[in-house]
PDB file of C-alpha atoms and ligand atoms in Angstrom:
ATOM      1  CA  MET A 254     107.383  71.939  87.792  1.00  0.00           C
ATOM      2  CA  SER A 255     110.981  72.867  87.364  1.00  0.00           C
ATOM      3  CA  ALA A 256     113.459  71.831  90.000  1.00  0.00           C
ATOM      4  CA  ILE A 257     114.771  75.358  90.390  1.00  0.00           C
ATOM      5  CA  ASP A 258     112.597  78.446  90.090  1.00  0.00           C
ATOM      6  CA  PRO A 259     114.333  81.236  88.225  1.00  0.00           C
ATOM      7  CA  ILE A 260     115.105  84.307  90.313  1.00  0.00           C
ATOM      8  CA  ARG A 261     112.657  87.060  89.515  1.00  0.00           C
ATOM      9  CA  TYR A 262     114.269  90.425  90.131  1.00  0.00           C
ATOM     10  CA  ALA A 263     112.323  93.437  91.261  1.00  0.00           C
ATOM     11  CA  ARG A 264     112.411  96.495  89.041  1.00  0.00           C
ATOM     12  CA  ILE A 265     111.260 100.077  89.400  1.00  0.00           C
ATOM     13  CA  ALA A 266     107.635  99.860  88.289  1.00  0.00           C
ATOM     14  CA  ARG A 267     107.131 103.523  88.986  1.00  0.00           C
ATOM     15  CA  LYS A 268     109.159 106.430  90.299  1.00  0.00           C
ATOM     16  CA  VAL A 269     107.550 108.996  92.596  1.00  0.00           C
ATOM     17  CA  ARG A 270     108.882 112.267  93.916  1.00  0.00           C
ATOM     18  CA  GLY A 271     107.357 113.713  97.051  1.00  0.00           C
ATOM     19  CA  MET A 272     105.263 116.887  97.071  1.00  0.00           C
ATOM     20  CA  PRO A 273     105.851 119.772  99.491  1.00  0.00           C
ATOM     21  CA  ALA A 274     103.108 119.697 102.119  1.00  0.00           C
ATOM     22  CA  SER A 275     102.243 121.122 105.491  1.00  0.00           C
ATOM     23  CA  ASP A 276     100.577 119.268 108.370  1.00  0.00           C
ATOM     24  CA  GLY A 277      99.979 119.557 112.080  1.00  0.00           C
ATOM     25  CA  ALA A 278     100.204 123.224 113.115  1.00  0.00           C
ATOM     26  CA  GLY A 279     102.209 124.105 110.002  1.00  0.00           C
ATOM     27  CA  VAL A 280     105.132 121.659 109.904  1.00  0.00           C
ATOM     28  CA  LYS A 281     106.767 121.622 106.470  1.00  0.00           C
ATOM     29  CA  LEU A 282     107.309 118.166 105.052  1.00  0.00           C
ATOM     30  CA  THR A 283     107.488 116.157 101.853  1.00  0.00           C
ATOM     31  CA  ARG A 284     104.518 113.871 101.151  1.00  0.00           C
ATOM     32  CA  VAL A 285     105.527 110.866  99.089  1.00  0.00           C
ATOM     33  CA  ILE A 286     102.526 108.565  99.552  1.00  0.00           C
ATOM     34  CA  GLY A 287      99.095 109.984 100.323  1.00  0.00           C
ATOM     35  CA  SER A 288      98.762 112.831  97.866  1.00  0.00           C
ATOM     36  CA  GLY A 289      97.726 113.240  94.220  1.00  0.00           C
ATOM     37  CA  GLU A 290     100.507 111.320  92.536  1.00  0.00           C
ATOM     38  CA  LEU A 291     100.291 108.216  94.719  1.00  0.00           C
ATOM     39  CA  PRO A 292      97.184 108.228  96.971  1.00  0.00           C
ATOM     40  CA  ASP A 293      98.135 104.893  98.538  1.00  0.00           C
ATOM     41  CA  LEU A 294     100.110 101.686  98.039  1.00  0.00           C
ATOM     42  CA  ASP A 295      98.094  99.014  99.851  1.00  0.00           C
ATOM     43  CA  PRO A 296      98.596  98.591 102.833  1.00  0.00           C
ATOM     44  CA  PHE A 297     100.490 101.908 103.032  1.00  0.00           C
ATOM     45  CA  LEU A 298      98.355 105.031 103.243  1.00  0.00           C
ATOM     46  CA  LEU A 299     100.911 107.783 103.691  1.00  0.00           C
ATOM     47  CA  LEU A 300     104.644 108.419 103.748  1.00  0.00           C
ATOM     48  CA  ASP A 301     105.979 111.771 104.898  1.00  0.00           C
ATOM     49  CA  GLU A 302     109.649 112.689 104.971  1.00  0.00           C
ATOM     50  CA  PHE A 303     110.484 115.556 107.266  1.00  0.00           C
ATOM     51  CA  GLY A 304     113.939 117.043 107.172  1.00  0.00           C
ATOM     52  CA  THR A 305     115.017 120.571 107.943  1.00  0.00           C
ATOM     53  CA  ASP A 306     117.602 122.602 109.814  1.00  0.00           C
ATOM     54  CA  LYS A 307     115.182 125.521 110.137  1.00  0.00           C
ATOM     55  CA  ALA A 308     113.366 125.546 113.467  1.00  0.00           C
ATOM     56  CA  GLU A 309     110.480 127.583 112.031  1.00  0.00           C
ATOM     57  CA  ASP A 310     109.655 124.634 109.755  1.00  0.00           C
ATOM     58  CA  TYR A 311     108.980 122.246 112.687  1.00  0.00           C
ATOM     59  CA  LEU A 312     108.530 124.190 115.949  1.00  0.00           C
ATOM     60  CA  ALA A 313     104.719 124.305 115.713  1.00  0.00           C
ATOM     61  CA  GLY A 314     104.659 120.504 115.837  1.00  0.00           C
ATOM     62  CA  PHE A 315     101.573 118.323 115.749  1.00  0.00           C
ATOM     63  CA  PRO A 316      99.287 119.398 118.605  1.00  0.00           C
ATOM     64  CA  GLU A 317      96.414 117.179 119.798  1.00  0.00           C
ATOM     65  CA  HIS A 318      94.732 115.228 117.003  1.00  0.00           C
ATOM     66  CA  PRO A 319      92.915 111.887 116.769  1.00  0.00           C
ATOM     67  CA  HIS A 320      93.611 108.687 114.818  1.00  0.00           C
ATOM     68  CA  ARG A 321      91.408 105.640 114.204  1.00  0.00           C
ATOM     69  CA  GLY A 322      91.650 102.514 112.095  1.00  0.00           C
ATOM     70  CA  PHE A 323      95.342 102.224 111.198  1.00  0.00           C
ATOM     71  CA  GLU A 324      98.948 102.480 112.461  1.00  0.00           C
ATOM     72  CA  THR A 325     101.390 105.380 112.417  1.00  0.00           C
ATOM     73  CA  VAL A 326     105.100 104.570 112.285  1.00  0.00           C
ATOM     74  CA  THR A 327     107.553 107.305 113.208  1.00  0.00           C
ATOM     75  CA  TYR A 328     111.243 106.755 112.513  1.00  0.00           C
ATOM     76  CA  MET A 329     113.446 109.560 113.789  1.00  0.00           C
ATOM     77  CA  LEU A 330     116.806 110.173 112.152  1.00  0.00           C
ATOM     78  CA  ASP A 331     117.683 113.500 113.796  1.00  0.00           C
ATOM     79  CA  GLY A 332     115.965 115.521 116.467  1.00  0.00           C
ATOM     80  CA  ARG A 333     113.717 114.750 119.413  1.00  0.00           C
ATOM     81  CA  MET A 334     109.944 114.462 119.483  1.00  0.00           C
ATOM     82  CA  ARG A 335     107.737 114.110 122.571  1.00  0.00           C
ATOM     83  CA  HIS A 336     104.460 112.218 122.213  1.00  0.00           C
ATOM     84  CA  ARG A 337     101.545 112.124 124.624  1.00  0.00           C
ATOM     85  CA  ASP A 338      98.122 110.545 124.300  1.00  0.00           C
ATOM     86  CA  ASN A 339      94.802 110.699 126.121  1.00  0.00           C
ATOM     87  CA  HIS A 340      95.325 107.201 127.582  1.00  0.00           C
ATOM     88  CA  GLY A 341      98.323 108.336 129.635  1.00  0.00           C
ATOM     89  CA  ASN A 342     101.055 107.123 127.289  1.00  0.00           C
ATOM     90  CA  GLU A 343     104.018 109.435 126.916  1.00  0.00           C
ATOM     91  CA  GLY A 344     107.515 109.107 125.543  1.00  0.00           C
ATOM     92  CA  LEU A 345     110.430 110.833 123.912  1.00  0.00           C
ATOM     93  CA  LEU A 346     111.546 109.789 120.442  1.00  0.00           C
ATOM     94  CA  VAL A 347     115.304 110.343 120.155  1.00  0.00           C
ATOM     95  CA  PRO A 348     117.485 110.049 117.018  1.00  0.00           C
ATOM     96  CA  GLY A 349     117.389 106.499 115.665  1.00  0.00           C
ATOM     97  CA  SER A 350     114.246 105.467 117.543  1.00  0.00           C
ATOM     98  CA  VAL A 351     111.046 103.969 116.169  1.00  0.00           C
ATOM     99  CA  GLN A 352     107.481 104.234 117.365  1.00  0.00           C
ATOM    100  CA  TRP A 353     105.004 101.816 115.761  1.00  0.00           C
ATOM    101  CA  MET A 354     101.651 103.010 117.064  1.00  0.00           C
ATOM    102  CA  THR A 355      98.512 100.989 116.483  1.00  0.00           C
ATOM    103  CA  ALA A 356      95.751 103.571 116.825  1.00  0.00           C
ATOM    104  CA  GLY A 357      93.037 100.902 116.576  1.00  0.00           C
ATOM    105  CA  ARG A 358      89.665 102.161 117.805  1.00  0.00           C
ATOM    106  CA  GLY A 359      91.121 105.507 118.599  1.00  0.00           C
ATOM    107  CA  LEU A 360      93.323 107.823 120.559  1.00  0.00           C
ATOM    108  CA  VAL A 361      94.078 111.518 120.705  1.00  0.00           C
ATOM    109  CA  HIS A 362      97.736 112.421 120.783  1.00  0.00           C
ATOM    110  CA  SER A 363     100.273 115.167 120.230  1.00  0.00           C
ATOM    111  CA  GLU A 364     103.710 114.915 118.649  1.00  0.00           C
ATOM    112  CA  MET A 365     105.803 117.962 119.556  1.00  0.00           C
ATOM    113  CA  PRO A 366     109.476 118.733 118.899  1.00  0.00           C
ATOM    114  CA  GLU A 367     111.538 118.769 122.084  1.00  0.00           C
ATOM    115  CA  GLN A 368     114.154 121.154 120.761  1.00  0.00           C
ATOM    116  CA  GLN A 369     114.251 124.818 119.847  1.00  0.00           C
ATOM    117  CA  GLU A 370     116.957 124.564 117.201  1.00  0.00           C
ATOM    118  CA  GLY A 371     118.980 122.075 115.190  1.00  0.00           C
ATOM    119  CA  ARG A 372     118.106 119.443 112.663  1.00  0.00           C
ATOM    120  CA  MET A 373     114.834 117.499 112.611  1.00  0.00           C
ATOM    121  CA  ARG A 374     114.705 114.586 110.216  1.00  0.00           C
ATOM    122  CA  GLY A 375     112.759 111.376 109.837  1.00  0.00           C
ATOM    123  CA  PHE A 376     109.784 109.579 108.351  1.00  0.00           C
ATOM    124  CA  GLN A 377     106.185 108.951 109.221  1.00  0.00           C
ATOM    125  CA  LEU A 378     104.482 106.016 107.543  1.00  0.00           C
ATOM    126  CA  TRP A 379     100.800 105.073 107.885  1.00  0.00           C
ATOM    127  CA  VAL A 380      99.974 101.377 107.654  1.00  0.00           C
ATOM    128  CA  ASN A 381      96.392 100.258 107.228  1.00  0.00           C
ATOM    129  CA  LEU A 382      94.717  97.690 109.470  1.00  0.00           C
ATOM    130  CA  PRO A 383      92.307  95.018 108.217  1.00  0.00           C
ATOM    131  CA  ALA A 384      88.598  95.466 109.037  1.00  0.00           C
ATOM    132  CA  LYS A 385      88.849  92.884 111.827  1.00  0.00           C
ATOM    133  CA  ASP A 386      91.580  94.890 113.621  1.00  0.00           C
ATOM    134  CA  LYS A 387      90.418  98.475 113.090  1.00  0.00           C
ATOM    135  CA  MET A 388      88.664  98.668 116.467  1.00  0.00           C
ATOM    136  CA  THR A 389      91.415  96.922 118.412  1.00  0.00           C
ATOM    137  CA  ASP A 390      92.882  98.439 121.589  1.00  0.00           C
ATOM    138  CA  PRO A 391      95.589 101.050 120.952  1.00  0.00           C
ATOM    139  CA  ARG A 392      99.090  99.593 121.222  1.00  0.00           C
ATOM    140  CA  TYR A 393     102.636 100.939 121.113  1.00  0.00           C
ATOM    141  CA  GLN A 394     105.755  99.173 119.922  1.00  0.00           C
ATOM    142  CA  GLU A 395     108.472 101.683 120.709  1.00  0.00           C
ATOM    143  CA  PHE A 396     112.216 101.096 120.520  1.00  0.00           C
ATOM    144  CA  PRO A 397     115.225 103.300 121.244  1.00  0.00           C
ATOM    145  CA  PRO A 398     118.158 102.953 118.815  1.00  0.00           C
ATOM    146  CA  GLU A 399     120.076 100.528 121.036  1.00  0.00           C
ATOM    147  CA  GLN A 400     117.171  98.048 120.810  1.00  0.00           C
ATOM    148  CA  LEU A 401     117.032  98.047 117.014  1.00  0.00           C
ATOM    149  CA  PRO A 402     119.241  95.237 115.670  1.00  0.00           C
ATOM    150  CA  VAL A 403     121.805  95.998 112.991  1.00  0.00           C
ATOM    151  CA  ALA A 404     122.579  93.481 110.253  1.00  0.00           C
ATOM    152  CA  THR A 405     125.839  93.543 108.280  1.00  0.00           C
ATOM    153  CA  PRO A 406     125.162  90.886 105.628  1.00  0.00           C
ATOM    154  CA  ALA A 407     128.156  91.935 103.491  1.00  0.00           C
ATOM    155  CA  GLU A 408     131.070  94.319 103.643  1.00  0.00           C
ATOM    156  CA  GLY A 409     129.859  97.886 103.205  1.00  0.00           C
ATOM    157  CA  VAL A 410     126.211  96.998 103.930  1.00  0.00           C
ATOM    158  CA  THR A 411     124.732  98.188 107.232  1.00  0.00           C
ATOM    159  CA  ILE A 412     121.034  97.643 107.897  1.00  0.00           C
ATOM    160  CA  LYS A 413     118.890  98.724 110.812  1.00  0.00           C
ATOM    161  CA  VAL A 414     116.195  96.080 110.957  1.00  0.00           C
ATOM    162  CA  ILE A 415     113.002  97.642 112.249  1.00  0.00           C
ATOM    163  CA  ALA A 416     110.606  95.027 110.875  1.00  0.00           C
ATOM    164  CA  GLY A 417     111.194  91.842 108.896  1.00  0.00           C
ATOM    165  CA  GLU A 418     114.432  89.878 108.673  1.00  0.00           C
ATOM    166  CA  VAL A 419     117.867  90.099 107.133  1.00  0.00           C
ATOM    167  CA  GLY A 420     119.562  86.709 107.468  1.00  0.00           C
ATOM    168  CA  ASP A 421     119.355  85.757 111.154  1.00  0.00           C
ATOM    169  CA  VAL A 422     118.616  89.308 112.282  1.00  0.00           C
ATOM    170  CA  ARG A 423     114.960  89.924 113.031  1.00  0.00           C
ATOM    171  CA  GLY A 424     113.358  93.315 113.650  1.00  0.00           C
ATOM    172  CA  PRO A 425     111.360  93.779 116.869  1.00  0.00           C
ATOM    173  CA  ILE A 426     108.066  94.885 115.294  1.00  0.00           C
ATOM    174  CA  SER A 427     105.224  92.384 115.220  1.00  0.00           C
ATOM    175  CA  GLN A 428     102.173  92.905 113.011  1.00  0.00           C
ATOM    176  CA  PRO A 429     100.756  89.660 111.567  1.00  0.00           C
ATOM    177  CA  ALA A 430      98.034  91.486 109.603  1.00  0.00           C
ATOM    178  CA  THR A 431     100.439  93.045 107.100  1.00  0.00           C
ATOM    179  CA  ASP A 432     103.691  91.184 107.971  1.00  0.00           C
ATOM    180  CA  PRO A 433     105.706  94.377 107.375  1.00  0.00           C
ATOM    181  CA  VAL A 434     109.324  94.821 106.338  1.00  0.00           C
ATOM    182  CA  TYR A 435     111.001  98.111 107.294  1.00  0.00           C
ATOM    183  CA  LEU A 436     114.760  98.369 106.759  1.00  0.00           C
ATOM    184  CA  ASP A 437     117.107 101.358 106.901  1.00  0.00           C
ATOM    185  CA  ILE A 438     119.857 100.352 104.466  1.00  0.00           C
ATOM    186  CA  GLU A 439     123.229 102.045 104.189  1.00  0.00           C
ATOM    187  CA  LEU A 440     125.518 101.055 101.292  1.00  0.00           C
ATOM    188  CA  ALA A 441     129.146 102.139 101.028  1.00  0.00           C
ATOM    189  CA  PRO A 442     130.251 103.604  97.668  1.00  0.00           C
ATOM    190  CA  GLY A 443     129.923 101.088  94.812  1.00  0.00           C
ATOM    191  CA  VAL A 444     128.669  98.254  97.031  1.00  0.00           C
ATOM    192  CA  ALA A 445     125.977  95.882  95.700  1.00  0.00           C
ATOM    193  CA  TRP A 446     123.501  93.840  97.744  1.00  0.00           C
ATOM    194  CA  SER A 447     120.519  91.629  96.979  1.00  0.00           C
ATOM    195  CA  HIS A 448     117.635  90.741  99.262  1.00  0.00           C
ATOM    196  CA  ALA A 449     114.540  88.568  98.869  1.00  0.00           C
ATOM    197  CA  LEU A 450     111.248  90.225  99.800  1.00  0.00           C
ATOM    198  CA  PRO A 451     108.222  88.265 101.024  1.00  0.00           C
ATOM    199  CA  GLU A 452     106.280  86.998  98.016  1.00  0.00           C
ATOM    200  CA  GLY A 453     103.163  88.980  97.141  1.00  0.00           C
ATOM    201  CA  HIS A 454     103.987  92.007  99.313  1.00  0.00           C
ATOM    202  CA  ASN A 455     103.738  95.509  97.925  1.00  0.00           C
ATOM    203  CA  ALA A 456     107.089  97.222  98.363  1.00  0.00           C
ATOM    204  CA  PHE A 457     108.857 100.501  97.870  1.00  0.00           C
ATOM    205  CA  ALA A 458     112.354 101.897  98.290  1.00  0.00           C
ATOM    206  CA  TYR A 459     112.913 105.540  99.192  1.00  0.00           C
ATOM    207  CA  ALA A 460     116.433 106.913  98.837  1.00  0.00           C
ATOM    208  CA  PHE A 461     117.372 109.712 101.215  1.00  0.00           C
ATOM    209  CA  GLU A 462     121.145 110.022 100.860  1.00  0.00           C
ATOM    210  CA  GLY A 463     123.388 109.478  97.844  1.00  0.00           C
ATOM    211  CA  ALA A 464     122.184 107.541  94.836  1.00  0.00           C
ATOM    212  CA  LEU A 465     121.931 103.931  93.680  1.00  0.00           C
ATOM    213  CA  THR A 466     120.915 101.598  90.891  1.00  0.00           C
ATOM    214  CA  LEU A 467     117.952  99.273  91.461  1.00  0.00           C
ATOM    215  CA  GLY A 468     117.239  96.132  89.425  1.00  0.00           C
ATOM    216  CA  GLU A 469     119.265  93.690  87.345  1.00  0.00           C
ATOM    217  CA  GLY A 470     120.422  93.649  83.721  1.00  0.00           C
ATOM    218  CA  ASP A 471     118.250  95.582  81.283  1.00  0.00           C
ATOM    219  CA  ASP A 472     115.876  96.506  84.118  1.00  0.00           C
ATOM    220  CA  ALA A 473     118.516  98.320  86.210  1.00  0.00           C
ATOM    221  CA  ARG A 474     117.471 101.952  86.762  1.00  0.00           C
ATOM    222  CA  PRO A 475     118.920 104.817  88.796  1.00  0.00           C
ATOM    223  CA  LEU A 476     117.302 106.045  92.014  1.00  0.00           C
ATOM    224  CA  ALA A 477     118.432 109.366  93.478  1.00  0.00           C
ATOM    225  CA  ALA A 478     117.912 110.820  96.950  1.00  0.00           C
ATOM    226  CA  GLN A 479     114.333 112.000  97.520  1.00  0.00           C
ATOM    227  CA  GLU A 480     113.038 109.582  94.908  1.00  0.00           C
ATOM    228  CA  MET A 481     110.790 106.637  95.683  1.00  0.00           C
ATOM    229  CA  ALA A 482     110.668 103.446  93.652  1.00  0.00           C
ATOM    230  CA  VAL A 483     107.455 101.448  93.675  1.00  0.00           C
ATOM    231  CA  LEU A 484     108.725  97.917  93.113  1.00  0.00           C
ATOM    232  CA  GLY A 485     107.284  95.395  90.695  1.00  0.00           C
ATOM    233  CA  GLY A 486     108.178  92.388  88.603  1.00  0.00           C
ATOM    234  CA  GLY A 487     109.742  90.096  91.200  1.00  0.00           C
ATOM    235  CA  ASP A 488     110.675  89.577  94.812  1.00  0.00           C
ATOM    236  CA  MET A 489     114.492  89.650  94.607  1.00  0.00           C
ATOM    237  CA  LEU A 490     115.696  93.176  95.159  1.00  0.00           C
ATOM    238  CA  SER A 491     119.096  94.074  93.763  1.00  0.00           C
ATOM    239  CA  LEU A 492     120.781  97.334  94.803  1.00  0.00           C
ATOM    240  CA  LYS A 493     124.083  98.951  93.898  1.00  0.00           C
ATOM    241  CA  ALA A 494     125.275 102.174  95.465  1.00  0.00           C
ATOM    242  CA  GLY A 495     126.725 105.003  93.421  1.00  0.00           C
ATOM    243  CA  ASP A 496     130.128 106.607  93.949  1.00  0.00           C
ATOM    244  CA  ALA A 497     128.978 108.537  97.018  1.00  0.00           C
ATOM    245  CA  GLY A 498     127.227 105.569  98.665  1.00  0.00           C
ATOM    246  CA  ALA A 499     123.511 105.458  99.381  1.00  0.00           C
ATOM    247  CA  ARG A 500     121.008 105.307 102.177  1.00  0.00           C
ATOM    248  CA  LEU A 501     117.413 104.240 101.704  1.00  0.00           C
ATOM    249  CA  ILE A 502     114.432 102.810 103.478  1.00  0.00           C
ATOM    250  CA  LEU A 503     112.970  99.609 102.090  1.00  0.00           C
ATOM    251  CA  VAL A 504     109.379  99.008 103.149  1.00  0.00           C
ATOM    252  CA  ALA A 505     107.061  96.139 102.217  1.00  0.00           C
ATOM    253  CA  GLY A 506     103.718  94.836 103.423  1.00  0.00           C
ATOM    254  CA  ARG A 507     101.034  92.316 102.564  1.00  0.00           C
ATOM    255  CA  PRO A 508      98.201  94.132 100.756  1.00  0.00           C
ATOM    256  CA  LEU A 509      94.837  94.025 102.535  1.00  0.00           C
ATOM    257  CA  ARG A 510      92.668  94.346  99.393  1.00  0.00           C
ATOM    258  CA  GLU A 511      89.777  95.845 101.343  1.00  0.00           C
ATOM    259  CA  PRO A 512      87.741  98.983 100.590  1.00  0.00           C
ATOM    260  CA  VAL A 513      89.289 102.133 102.050  1.00  0.00           C
ATOM    261  CA  ALA A 514      87.142 104.995 103.365  1.00  0.00           C
ATOM    262  CA  ARG A 515      89.416 107.781 104.485  1.00  0.00           C
ATOM    263  CA  TYR A 516      88.951 111.187 105.966  1.00  0.00           C
ATOM    264  CA  GLY A 517      91.954 112.966 107.503  1.00  0.00           C
ATOM    265  CA  PRO A 518      93.086 110.996 110.559  1.00  0.00           C
ATOM    266  CA  PHE A 519      90.366 108.326 110.239  1.00  0.00           C
ATOM    267  CA  VAL A 520      90.786 105.354 107.895  1.00  0.00           C
ATOM    268  CA  MET A 521      87.951 102.832 107.855  1.00  0.00           C
ATOM    269  CA  ASN A 522      86.215 100.575 105.314  1.00  0.00           C
ATOM    270  CA  THR A 523      82.931 102.463 104.812  1.00  0.00           C
ATOM    271  CA  LYS A 524      81.708 106.053 104.834  1.00  0.00           C
ATOM    272  CA  GLN A 525      79.315 105.165 107.653  1.00  0.00           C
ATOM    273  CA  GLU A 526      82.259 104.036 109.823  1.00  0.00           C
ATOM    274  CA  ILE A 527      83.960 107.382 109.117  1.00  0.00           C
ATOM    275  CA  MET A 528      80.850 109.254 110.266  1.00  0.00           C
ATOM    276  CA  GLN A 529      80.759 107.085 113.395  1.00  0.00           C
ATOM    277  CA  ALA A 530      84.425 107.978 114.033  1.00  0.00           C
ATOM    278  CA  PHE A 531      83.507 111.687 114.008  1.00  0.00           C
ATOM    279  CA  VAL A 532      80.643 111.098 116.460  1.00  0.00           C
ATOM    280  CA  ASP A 533      82.794 108.947 118.775  1.00  0.00           C
ATOM    281  CA  PHE A 534      85.616 111.504 118.712  1.00  0.00           C
ATOM    282  CA  GLN A 535      83.306 114.458 119.400  1.00  0.00           C
ATOM    283  CA  GLU A 536      81.607 112.585 122.256  1.00  0.00           C
ATOM    284  CA  GLY A 537      84.957 111.748 123.875  1.00  0.00           C
ATOM    285  CA  ARG A 538      84.933 108.003 123.217  1.00  0.00           C
ATOM    286  CA  PHE A 539      88.518 107.937 121.922  1.00  0.00           C
TER     287      PHE A 539
HETATM  288 MN1   MN B 805      99.574 111.623 114.814  1.00  0.00          MN
END
C-alpha cells in the first residue's frame, strides 16, 4: 500500500443532451434521463428539465396520477407548483424549494402550476428505492429556499446543498438507501472548484446556465448549458467556469444493482409486482 493514494479525477464518460418530451396533461419538457439515449443511471430513473416562459407549455400541469416504488425529487427554480395527494398532504413549491417525495407503496397526487403567466423552471429527478424499501410508507422531505443551506467554499463558488455535504455544510435530505448528493452549483466567470464525490456512487452533472470545463489535464472537456455529463474515471470532480460563469446541478447516488421492472409511474423489481401495482391502484389501495 502506498502512503498517499493518487487523486483520481472524474472525467466526462459520456455526454447526453435531453430530448423534447411531453408529460402530465401536455407539459413540454426536456427528458435527459429516462428516454432512448439514457434509459437510466442507477439509481436514477429519470431527469426532466422544465423551463419555459410560455404559459401554454405548462398550464395543463400534472393532474392526478399514481407513483409506487421510488422517489420523485422536484427542485423549483422559477414558478410555483401546488401539490396534493390522496393522503391529505398538500403544499406549495415556490422558487428555490425542494420536495423529496418517497412514494413507497403508493400515492396518487397532482402537481399543478399556481400561476397563469410568467416563467416556470426546474427539475424533476426520479430516484429508485431498493426492494426492501419499495413498499414503505409515503414520506415527504420538503424545504423552502430559506431552509436549504448555502456553502461558499471558495470565492465565486455558491452552492445550494440539497443533499450530501460541502465542507461543514450538510444538506437536509436523508436517504440512507442511496446516500444521495444533490448540489446546485453556481460558478462566477473563470472560477475553478474541485469536490470529492462519495466513492462508488454513480454521478452526473447537468449544466443549465453558461458553460464550463469538467476534468483535469488531458481529460478536461467542455460542458455547455443543456448538456449532461455522466461522470466516470474517479471521484474527484474538477470544474472551471467559462467566461460567462456557469450553473449546474451535480447529482450522485449509490447504485442499487437490482433488477428494474418499470411501467410508467410504477418502478418495481419484477413484472409481477408491476401487475400487482395496477391491481392495487385500480382497487383504491394507494
Ligand atoms: Mn408525480
